[in-house]
GROMACS .gro file of C-alpha atoms in nm:
model
  409
    1UNK     CA    1   0.881  -0.918   6.481
    2UNK     CA    2   0.582  -0.717   6.607
    3UNK     CA    3   0.756  -0.401   6.477
    4UNK     CA    4   0.818  -0.552   6.134
    5UNK     CA    5   1.190  -0.607   6.209
    6UNK     CA    6   1.336  -0.955   6.171
    7UNK     CA    7   1.590  -1.062   6.434
    8UNK     CA    8   1.802  -1.370   6.493
    9UNK     CA    9   1.904  -1.420   6.857
   10UNK     CA   10   2.195  -1.621   6.997
   11UNK     CA   11   2.371  -1.643   7.331
   12UNK     CA   12   2.634  -1.384   7.232
   13UNK     CA   13   2.442  -1.129   7.023
   14UNK     CA   14   2.126  -1.044   6.827
   15UNK     CA   15   2.133  -0.995   6.449
   16UNK     CA   16   1.869  -0.751   6.326
   17UNK     CA   17   1.786  -0.709   5.956
   18UNK     CA   18   1.656  -0.364   5.864
   19UNK     CA   19   1.603  -0.243   5.505
   20UNK     CA   20   1.868  -0.472   5.367
   21UNK     CA   21   2.129  -0.405   5.636
   22UNK     CA   22   2.233  -0.636   5.917
   23UNK     CA   23   2.303  -0.491   6.262
   24UNK     CA   24   2.473  -0.708   6.524
   25UNK     CA   25   2.368  -0.606   6.874
   26UNK     CA   26   2.572  -0.704   7.180
   27UNK     CA   27   2.363  -0.693   7.496
   28UNK     CA   28   2.556  -0.628   7.813
   29UNK     CA   29   2.507  -0.489   8.160
   30UNK     CA   30   2.735  -0.473   8.462
   31UNK     CA   31   2.466  -0.653   8.660
   32UNK     CA   32   2.493  -0.969   8.446
   33UNK     CA   33   2.569  -1.276   8.660
   34UNK     CA   34   2.919  -1.426   8.630
   35UNK     CA   35   2.814  -1.710   8.395
   36UNK     CA   36   2.714  -1.450   8.132
   37UNK     CA   37   2.959  -1.434   7.839
   38UNK     CA   38   3.193  -1.134   7.873
   39UNK     CA   39   3.170  -0.857   7.618
   40UNK     CA   40   3.469  -0.873   7.378
   41UNK     CA   41   3.740  -0.622   7.469
   42UNK     CA   42   3.737  -0.459   7.126
   43UNK     CA   43   3.359  -0.409   7.146
   44UNK     CA   44   3.396  -0.242   7.485
   45UNK     CA   45   3.660  -0.004   7.354
   46UNK     CA   46   3.462   0.071   7.037
   47UNK     CA   47   3.162   0.152   7.256
   48UNK     CA   48   3.369   0.399   7.460
   49UNK     CA   49   3.509   0.549   7.140
   50UNK     CA   50   3.160   0.598   6.995
   51UNK     CA   51   3.033   0.751   7.319
   52UNK     CA   52   3.323   0.999   7.328
   53UNK     CA   53   3.257   1.118   6.972
   54UNK     CA   54   2.878   1.117   6.995
   55UNK     CA   55   2.850   1.476   7.127
   56UNK     CA   56   3.029   1.604   6.815
   57UNK     CA   57   2.724   1.517   6.608
   58UNK     CA   58   2.517   1.757   6.816
   59UNK     CA   59   2.777   2.031   6.850
   60UNK     CA   60   2.877   2.016   6.482
   61UNK     CA   61   2.595   1.895   6.254
   62UNK     CA   62   2.837   1.863   5.961
   63UNK     CA   63   3.071   1.629   6.147
   64UNK     CA   64   2.877   1.318   6.046
   65UNK     CA   65   2.851   1.405   5.673
   66UNK     CA   66   3.220   1.498   5.670
   67UNK     CA   67   3.312   1.160   5.822
   68UNK     CA   68   3.106   0.979   5.559
   69UNK     CA   69   3.279   1.167   5.277
   70UNK     CA   70   3.619   1.096   5.432
   71UNK     CA   71   3.536   0.725   5.468
   72UNK     CA   72   3.421   0.718   5.106
   73UNK     CA   73   3.745   0.883   4.993
   74UNK     CA   74   3.958   0.635   5.189
   75UNK     CA   75   3.769   0.340   5.040
   76UNK     CA   76   3.763   0.479   4.686
   77UNK     CA   77   4.140   0.500   4.681
   78UNK     CA   78   4.161   0.142   4.812
   79UNK     CA   79   4.309   0.223   5.154
   80UNK     CA   80   4.031   0.037   5.338
   81UNK     CA   81   4.259  -0.242   5.472
   82UNK     CA   82   4.506   0.011   5.611
   83UNK     CA   83   4.297   0.281   5.783
   84UNK     CA   84   4.053   0.189   6.060
   85UNK     CA   85   3.717   0.370   6.045
   86UNK     CA   86   3.774   0.491   6.401
   87UNK     CA   87   4.101   0.654   6.292
   88UNK     CA   88   3.914   0.843   6.019
   89UNK     CA   89   3.657   0.958   6.275
   90UNK     CA   90   3.934   1.094   6.497
   91UNK     CA   91   4.103   1.272   6.207
   92UNK     CA   92   3.780   1.446   6.107
   93UNK     CA   93   3.705   1.523   6.472
   94UNK     CA   94   4.040   1.699   6.499
   95UNK     CA   95   3.950   1.932   6.211
   96UNK     CA   96   3.630   2.038   6.394
   97UNK     CA   97   3.772   2.057   6.747
   98UNK     CA   98   4.093   2.231   6.640
   99UNK     CA   99   4.005   2.446   6.335
  100UNK     CA  100   4.292   2.686   6.405
  101UNK     CA  101   4.215   3.044   6.306
  102UNK     CA  102   3.913   2.939   6.100
  103UNK     CA  103   3.559   2.854   6.199
  104UNK     CA  104   3.457   2.486   6.185
  105UNK     CA  105   3.379   2.363   5.837
  106UNK     CA  106   3.053   2.506   5.700
  107UNK     CA  107   2.988   2.221   5.454
  108UNK     CA  108   3.065   1.853   5.419
  109UNK     CA  109   3.290   1.933   5.125
  110UNK     CA  110   3.488   2.179   5.337
  111UNK     CA  111   3.512   1.912   5.607
  112UNK     CA  112   3.654   1.668   5.353
  113UNK     CA  113   3.901   1.929   5.232
  114UNK     CA  114   4.029   1.992   5.584
  115UNK     CA  115   4.058   1.617   5.639
  116UNK     CA  116   4.270   1.587   5.324
  117UNK     CA  117   4.486   1.882   5.426
  118UNK     CA  118   4.541   1.732   5.769
  119UNK     CA  119   4.652   1.404   5.612
  120UNK     CA  120   4.888   1.572   5.367
  121UNK     CA  121   5.031   1.854   5.580
  122UNK     CA  122   5.071   1.705   5.927
  123UNK     CA  123   5.428   1.604   6.017
  124UNK     CA  124   5.358   1.243   6.112
  125UNK     CA  125   5.724   1.158   6.170
  126UNK     CA  126   5.781   1.439   6.417
  127UNK     CA  127   5.471   1.466   6.634
  128UNK     CA  128   5.162   1.279   6.752
  129UNK     CA  129   4.817   1.402   6.654
  130UNK     CA  130   4.627   1.460   6.978
  131UNK     CA  131   4.247   1.474   6.954
  132UNK     CA  132   4.075   1.619   7.260
  133UNK     CA  133   3.757   1.410   7.270
  134UNK     CA  134   3.522   1.380   7.570
  135UNK     CA  135   3.568   1.730   7.704
  136UNK     CA  136   3.925   1.790   7.602
  137UNK     CA  137   4.272   1.665   7.686
  138UNK     CA  138   4.448   1.756   8.007
  139UNK     CA  139   4.790   1.916   7.971
  140UNK     CA  140   4.946   1.637   8.180
  141UNK     CA  141   4.796   1.374   7.950
  142UNK     CA  142   4.919   1.563   7.646
  143UNK     CA  143   5.270   1.563   7.790
  144UNK     CA  144   5.247   1.191   7.863
  145UNK     CA  145   5.148   1.123   7.503
  146UNK     CA  146   5.441   1.333   7.381
  147UNK     CA  147   5.688   1.145   7.602
  148UNK     CA  148   5.556   0.807   7.487
  149UNK     CA  149   5.575   0.916   7.124
  150UNK     CA  150   5.935   1.040   7.156
  151UNK     CA  151   6.040   0.723   7.337
  152UNK     CA  152   5.895   0.504   7.060
  153UNK     CA  153   6.050   0.715   6.784
  154UNK     CA  154   6.394   0.692   6.947
  155UNK     CA  155   6.354   0.314   6.965
  156UNK     CA  156   6.254   0.303   6.599
  157UNK     CA  157   5.910   0.166   6.682
  158UNK     CA  158   5.556   0.288   6.726
  159UNK     CA  159   5.281   0.368   6.477
  160UNK     CA  160   5.372   0.554   6.159
  161UNK     CA  161   5.053   0.758   6.206
  162UNK     CA  162   5.027   0.833   6.578
  163UNK     CA  163   4.674   0.944   6.676
  164UNK     CA  164   4.607   0.986   7.048
  165UNK     CA  165   4.288   1.087   7.223
  166UNK     CA  166   4.161   1.137   7.577
  167UNK     CA  167   4.061   0.767   7.575
  168UNK     CA  168   4.368   0.629   7.403
  169UNK     CA  169   4.724   0.753   7.457
  170UNK     CA  170   4.889   0.469   7.262
  171UNK     CA  171   4.725   0.516   6.919
  172UNK     CA  172   4.564   0.173   6.919
  173UNK     CA  173   4.363   0.240   6.601
  174UNK     CA  174   4.682   0.287   6.400
  175UNK     CA  175   4.917   0.067   6.604
  176UNK     CA  176   4.980  -0.174   6.316
  177UNK     CA  177   4.849   0.010   6.012
  178UNK     CA  178   4.929   0.207   5.809
  179UNK     CA  179   5.302   0.141   5.785
  180UNK     CA  180   5.545   0.405   5.662
  181UNK     CA  181   5.520   0.305   5.295
  182UNK     CA  182   5.141   0.309   5.291
  183UNK     CA  183   5.135   0.635   5.488
  184UNK     CA  184   5.357   0.804   5.230
  185UNK     CA  185   5.124   0.681   4.956
  186UNK     CA  186   4.822   0.807   5.152
  187UNK     CA  187   4.981   1.149   5.200
  188UNK     CA  188   5.050   1.185   4.826
  189UNK     CA  189   4.696   1.086   4.734
  190UNK     CA  190   4.554   1.330   4.990
  191UNK     CA  191   4.772   1.612   4.859
  192UNK     CA  192   4.654   1.565   4.501
  193UNK     CA  193   4.291   1.523   4.605
  194UNK     CA  194   4.302   1.839   4.817
  195UNK     CA  195   4.424   2.042   4.519
  196UNK     CA  196   4.154   1.892   4.298
  197UNK     CA  197   3.881   1.954   4.555
  198UNK     CA  198   3.988   2.317   4.592
  199UNK     CA  199   3.941   2.362   4.217
  200UNK     CA  200   3.599   2.199   4.235
  201UNK     CA  201   3.487   2.423   4.521
  202UNK     CA  202   3.598   2.729   4.326
  203UNK     CA  203   3.395   2.609   4.029
  204UNK     CA  204   3.699   2.541   3.813
  205UNK     CA  205   3.665   2.163   3.785
  206UNK     CA  206   3.561   1.969   3.475
  207UNK     CA  207   3.195   1.899   3.414
  208UNK     CA  208   3.092   1.537   3.453
  209UNK     CA  209   2.804   1.485   3.695
  210UNK     CA  210   2.790   1.450   4.070
  211UNK     CA  211   3.041   1.317   4.316
  212UNK     CA  212   3.037   0.957   4.424
  213UNK     CA  213   2.975   0.927   4.796
  214UNK     CA  214   2.813   1.267   4.835
  215UNK     CA  215   2.761   1.593   4.654
  216UNK     CA  216   3.052   1.830   4.663
  217UNK     CA  217   2.852   2.128   4.552
  218UNK     CA  218   2.793   2.392   4.815
  219UNK     CA  219   2.994   2.611   5.047
  220UNK     CA  220   3.360   2.675   4.996
  221UNK     CA  221   3.636   2.639   5.255
  222UNK     CA  222   3.562   2.981   5.401
  223UNK     CA  223   3.195   2.896   5.449
  224UNK     CA  224   3.088   3.125   5.169
  225UNK     CA  225   2.892   3.024   4.865
  226UNK     CA  226   3.087   2.861   4.585
  227UNK     CA  227   2.969   2.791   4.234
  228UNK     CA  228   2.825   2.438   4.212
  229UNK     CA  229   3.108   2.195   4.154
  230UNK     CA  230   3.009   2.020   3.834
  231UNK     CA  231   3.195   1.701   3.911
  232UNK     CA  232   3.366   1.526   4.195
  233UNK     CA  233   3.373   1.183   4.038
  234UNK     CA  234   3.747   1.190   3.972
  235UNK     CA  235   3.800   1.280   4.338
  236UNK     CA  236   3.654   0.942   4.433
  237UNK     CA  237   3.823   0.728   4.170
  238UNK     CA  238   4.176   0.589   4.169
  239UNK     CA  239   4.383   0.486   3.866
  240UNK     CA  240   4.473   0.118   3.845
  241UNK     CA  241   4.800   0.184   3.663
  242UNK     CA  242   4.974   0.234   3.998
  243UNK     CA  243   4.940  -0.134   4.089
  244UNK     CA  244   5.162  -0.422   3.976
  245UNK     CA  245   4.895  -0.694   3.989
  246UNK     CA  246   4.519  -0.658   3.955
  247UNK     CA  247   4.279  -0.910   4.111
  248UNK     CA  248   3.933  -0.878   3.960
  249UNK     CA  249   3.646  -0.982   4.188
  250UNK     CA  250   3.317  -1.152   4.107
  251UNK     CA  251   3.024  -0.928   4.189
  252UNK     CA  252   2.787  -1.207   4.289
  253UNK     CA  253   3.029  -1.353   4.544
  254UNK     CA  254   3.071  -1.030   4.741
  255UNK     CA  255   2.893  -0.926   5.059
  256UNK     CA  256   2.888  -0.569   4.926
  257UNK     CA  257   2.744  -0.484   4.586
  258UNK     CA  258   3.027  -0.380   4.356
  259UNK     CA  259   3.044  -0.015   4.263
  260UNK     CA  260   2.784   0.095   4.520
  261UNK     CA  261   2.729   0.127   4.891
  262UNK     CA  262   2.413  -0.085   4.880
  263UNK     CA  263   2.390  -0.395   5.097
  264UNK     CA  264   2.336  -0.749   4.975
  265UNK     CA  265   2.161  -0.879   5.287
  266UNK     CA  266   1.796  -0.877   5.185
  267UNK     CA  267   1.469  -0.865   5.375
  268UNK     CA  268   1.333  -1.116   5.123
  269UNK     CA  269   1.019  -0.925   5.023
  270UNK     CA  270   1.009  -1.094   4.684
  271UNK     CA  271   1.174  -1.347   4.458
  272UNK     CA  272   1.224  -1.437   4.094
  273UNK     CA  273   1.357  -1.743   3.917
  274UNK     CA  274   1.683  -1.775   3.729
  275UNK     CA  275   1.747  -2.000   3.431
  276UNK     CA  276   1.976  -2.229   3.636
  277UNK     CA  277   1.703  -2.312   3.887
  278UNK     CA  278   1.819  -2.078   4.162
  279UNK     CA  279   1.605  -1.794   4.292
  280UNK     CA  280   1.704  -1.433   4.342
  281UNK     CA  281   1.584  -1.255   4.653
  282UNK     CA  282   1.470  -0.913   4.547
  283UNK     CA  283   1.422  -0.600   4.752
  284UNK     CA  284   1.604  -0.283   4.847
  285UNK     CA  285   1.942  -0.450   4.822
  286UNK     CA  286   1.932  -0.564   4.463
  287UNK     CA  287   1.927  -0.931   4.566
  288UNK     CA  288   2.156  -1.220   4.647
  289UNK     CA  289   2.139  -1.562   4.489
  290UNK     CA  290   2.008  -1.826   4.725
  291UNK     CA  291   1.968  -2.196   4.632
  292UNK     CA  292   1.611  -2.293   4.540
  293UNK     CA  293   1.613  -2.581   4.788
  294UNK     CA  294   1.688  -2.344   5.075
  295UNK     CA  295   1.423  -2.093   4.972
  296UNK     CA  296   1.160  -2.370   4.950
  297UNK     CA  297   1.190  -2.412   5.327
  298UNK     CA  298   1.046  -2.065   5.380
  299UNK     CA  299   1.163  -1.706   5.402
  300UNK     CA  300   1.246  -1.735   5.773
  301UNK     CA  301   1.482  -2.028   5.713
  302UNK     CA  302   1.641  -1.842   5.423
  303UNK     CA  303   1.699  -1.537   5.639
  304UNK     CA  304   1.860  -1.745   5.911
  305UNK     CA  305   2.088  -1.904   5.652
  306UNK     CA  306   2.228  -1.566   5.551
  307UNK     CA  307   2.589  -1.549   5.663
  308UNK     CA  308   2.556  -1.229   5.863
  309UNK     CA  309   2.899  -1.101   5.956
  310UNK     CA  310   3.078  -1.318   5.701
  311UNK     CA  311   3.288  -1.110   5.462
  312UNK     CA  312   3.467  -1.329   5.205
  313UNK     CA  313   3.676  -1.036   5.081
  314UNK     CA  314   3.830  -0.974   5.423
  315UNK     CA  315   3.903  -1.344   5.462
  316UNK     CA  316   4.075  -1.350   5.124
  317UNK     CA  317   4.280  -1.041   5.212
  318UNK     CA  318   4.391  -1.202   5.538
  319UNK     CA  319   4.505  -1.516   5.355
  320UNK     CA  320   4.685  -1.317   5.086
  321UNK     CA  321   4.870  -1.107   5.343
  322UNK     CA  322   4.965  -1.413   5.544
  323UNK     CA  323   5.103  -1.588   5.235
  324UNK     CA  324   5.252  -1.301   5.038
  325UNK     CA  325   5.287  -1.025   5.299
  326UNK     CA  326   5.666  -1.013   5.262
  327UNK     CA  327   5.640  -0.969   4.886
  328UNK     CA  328   5.350  -0.729   4.836
  329UNK     CA  329   5.100  -0.484   4.983
  330UNK     CA  330   4.729  -0.528   4.908
  331UNK     CA  331   4.478  -0.247   4.851
  332UNK     CA  332   4.101  -0.268   4.804
  333UNK     CA  333   3.780  -0.069   4.835
  334UNK     CA  334   3.575  -0.264   5.092
  335UNK     CA  335   3.268  -0.048   5.022
  336UNK     CA  336   3.210  -0.206   4.684
  337UNK     CA  337   3.539  -0.218   4.494
  338UNK     CA  338   3.573  -0.448   4.195
  339UNK     CA  339   3.948  -0.511   4.215
  340UNK     CA  340   4.227  -0.574   4.463
  341UNK     CA  341   4.539  -0.379   4.376
  342UNK     CA  342   4.873  -0.540   4.455
  343UNK     CA  343   5.191  -0.335   4.493
  344UNK     CA  344   5.508  -0.543   4.498
  345UNK     CA  345   5.773  -0.451   4.753
  346UNK     CA  346   6.092  -0.351   4.565
  347UNK     CA  347   6.325  -0.489   4.834
  348UNK     CA  348   6.172  -0.835   4.798
  349UNK     CA  349   6.283  -0.845   4.435
  350UNK     CA  350   6.645  -0.754   4.490
  351UNK     CA  351   6.880  -1.045   4.406
  352UNK     CA  352   6.973  -1.114   4.768
  353UNK     CA  353   6.920  -1.397   5.010
  354UNK     CA  354   6.710  -1.363   5.324
  355UNK     CA  355   6.362  -1.307   5.181
  356UNK     CA  356   6.122  -1.559   5.329
  357UNK     CA  357   5.907  -1.720   5.059
  358UNK     CA  358   5.610  -1.953   5.118
  359UNK     CA  359   5.760  -2.244   4.921
  360UNK     CA  360   6.049  -2.306   4.684
  361UNK     CA  361   5.828  -2.301   4.375
  362UNK     CA  362   5.767  -1.930   4.436
  363UNK     CA  363   6.130  -1.855   4.339
  364UNK     CA  364   6.324  -1.820   4.020
  365UNK     CA  365   6.703  -1.785   3.976
  366UNK     CA  366   6.836  -1.435   3.925
  367UNK     CA  367   7.054  -1.365   3.625
  368UNK     CA  368   7.401  -1.269   3.749
  369UNK     CA  369   7.698  -1.114   3.577
  370UNK     CA  370   8.066  -1.095   3.661
  371UNK     CA  371   8.178  -1.164   4.015
  372UNK     CA  372   7.820  -1.208   4.135
  373UNK     CA  373   7.802  -1.545   3.958
  374UNK     CA  374   8.013  -1.699   4.235
  375UNK     CA  375   7.725  -1.699   4.484
  376UNK     CA  376   7.443  -1.717   4.228
  377UNK     CA  377   7.300  -2.020   4.409
  378UNK     CA  378   7.189  -1.793   4.693
  379UNK     CA  379   7.039  -1.533   4.459
  380UNK     CA  380   6.673  -1.614   4.410
  381UNK     CA  381   6.390  -1.386   4.309
  382UNK     CA  382   6.018  -1.427   4.372
  383UNK     CA  383   5.836  -1.573   4.072
  384UNK     CA  384   5.550  -1.335   3.992
  385UNK     CA  385   5.389  -1.573   3.743
  386UNK     CA  386   5.362  -1.846   4.007
  387UNK     CA  387   5.229  -1.589   4.251
  388UNK     CA  388   4.955  -1.486   4.006
  389UNK     CA  389   4.850  -1.848   3.950
  390UNK     CA  390   4.837  -1.921   4.322
  391UNK     CA  391   4.629  -1.610   4.396
  392UNK     CA  392   4.377  -1.730   4.138
  393UNK     CA  393   4.359  -2.070   4.311
  394UNK     CA  394   4.326  -1.916   4.658
  395UNK     CA  395   4.044  -1.690   4.542
  396UNK     CA  396   3.848  -1.950   4.347
  397UNK     CA  397   3.481  -1.857   4.359
  398UNK     CA  398   3.551  -1.497   4.462
  399UNK     CA  399   3.820  -1.400   4.210
  400UNK     CA  400   3.725  -1.360   3.846
  401UNK     CA  401   4.069  -1.291   3.702
  402UNK     CA  402   4.427  -1.219   3.812
  403UNK     CA  403   4.667  -1.046   3.579
  404UNK     CA  404   4.992  -0.857   3.575
  405UNK     CA  405   4.925  -0.490   3.517
  406UNK     CA  406   5.088  -0.403   3.185
  407UNK     CA  407   4.959  -0.044   3.186
  408UNK     CA  408   5.180   0.076   3.474
  409UNK     CA  409   5.304   0.428   3.427
   0.00000   0.00000   0.00000
């Protein structure tokens, strides 16, 4: 508090609020006595991952900006639930550590372009992507990764996108996601975006303002000067016609402000009244609605009542995947997207038995002809209309509208 930074301490961590953002700090030392709570395993591994990639920021000043553009591209095309941020960091790191016959990228835009080319051109089915972090990868370790990859491929298992590093030979960041279907979709999006970005860097793109998530004007792929790219907005936007169901989200119920990368956790420097008696906390974040009764207890109490670390969108996604995971795949931009895109799995809608459905009211009889009528009792299809209604009920308070997408191409 003496430094003007508000913190909330607990036995497990310290939450620090700085300029509208919340940072959760885990304090740990090997000298802690045995009664001290152990550091979560995922936090330990994330710490090692961050330490291994930290030198890249010094060796390659454009690594960080390139990662941010790549993360923005992933989120903009609603792949956030399927690609871990650490996997994106490793992919971008590979383009700087292994530039091939070229020099490392000379601009953030060139870094993004190489990231997109790596996604679209790498043969994910046939080989693992090995990133030599923390001083490189020993030849023996590289061979071990290759053997493990081949063994998993022969068994028909293993990650669809296998990314190994000097710290991780098993591709833990992509062990479960993306699956083959999502990876194919990601590759197609990356291929189209790479072609579009090349046109922008050559100055041949349409004129429409600046790029969302970072300016794309600047150096071309070869490091030379390119004419300012007039627009990169379409590079960071995805058409909704490719989704079967659209779930529209309420802006005020999100932990991330829709359409931006601004936070909603406020430092509470000011306040203003609303017509319904609640008070908006104003500041760098744009504000979050907090009940008047809570605010009357003081700014400190209001800050402590902020649900730091609670992300309602991620909770909703987890519930949707648990309930409808066999019927559909869910896509969303977790950096401020306004919709969840739902892609129905074609196999789930074939008139065949064996598809597990949450309850019987999610089914509807399939219309059969000819000889197929004999076993029509076993031919049930998922009922999309019931699914839409249930999604609306599950997302009450967070979901504004759920509708079948009638504009599919």
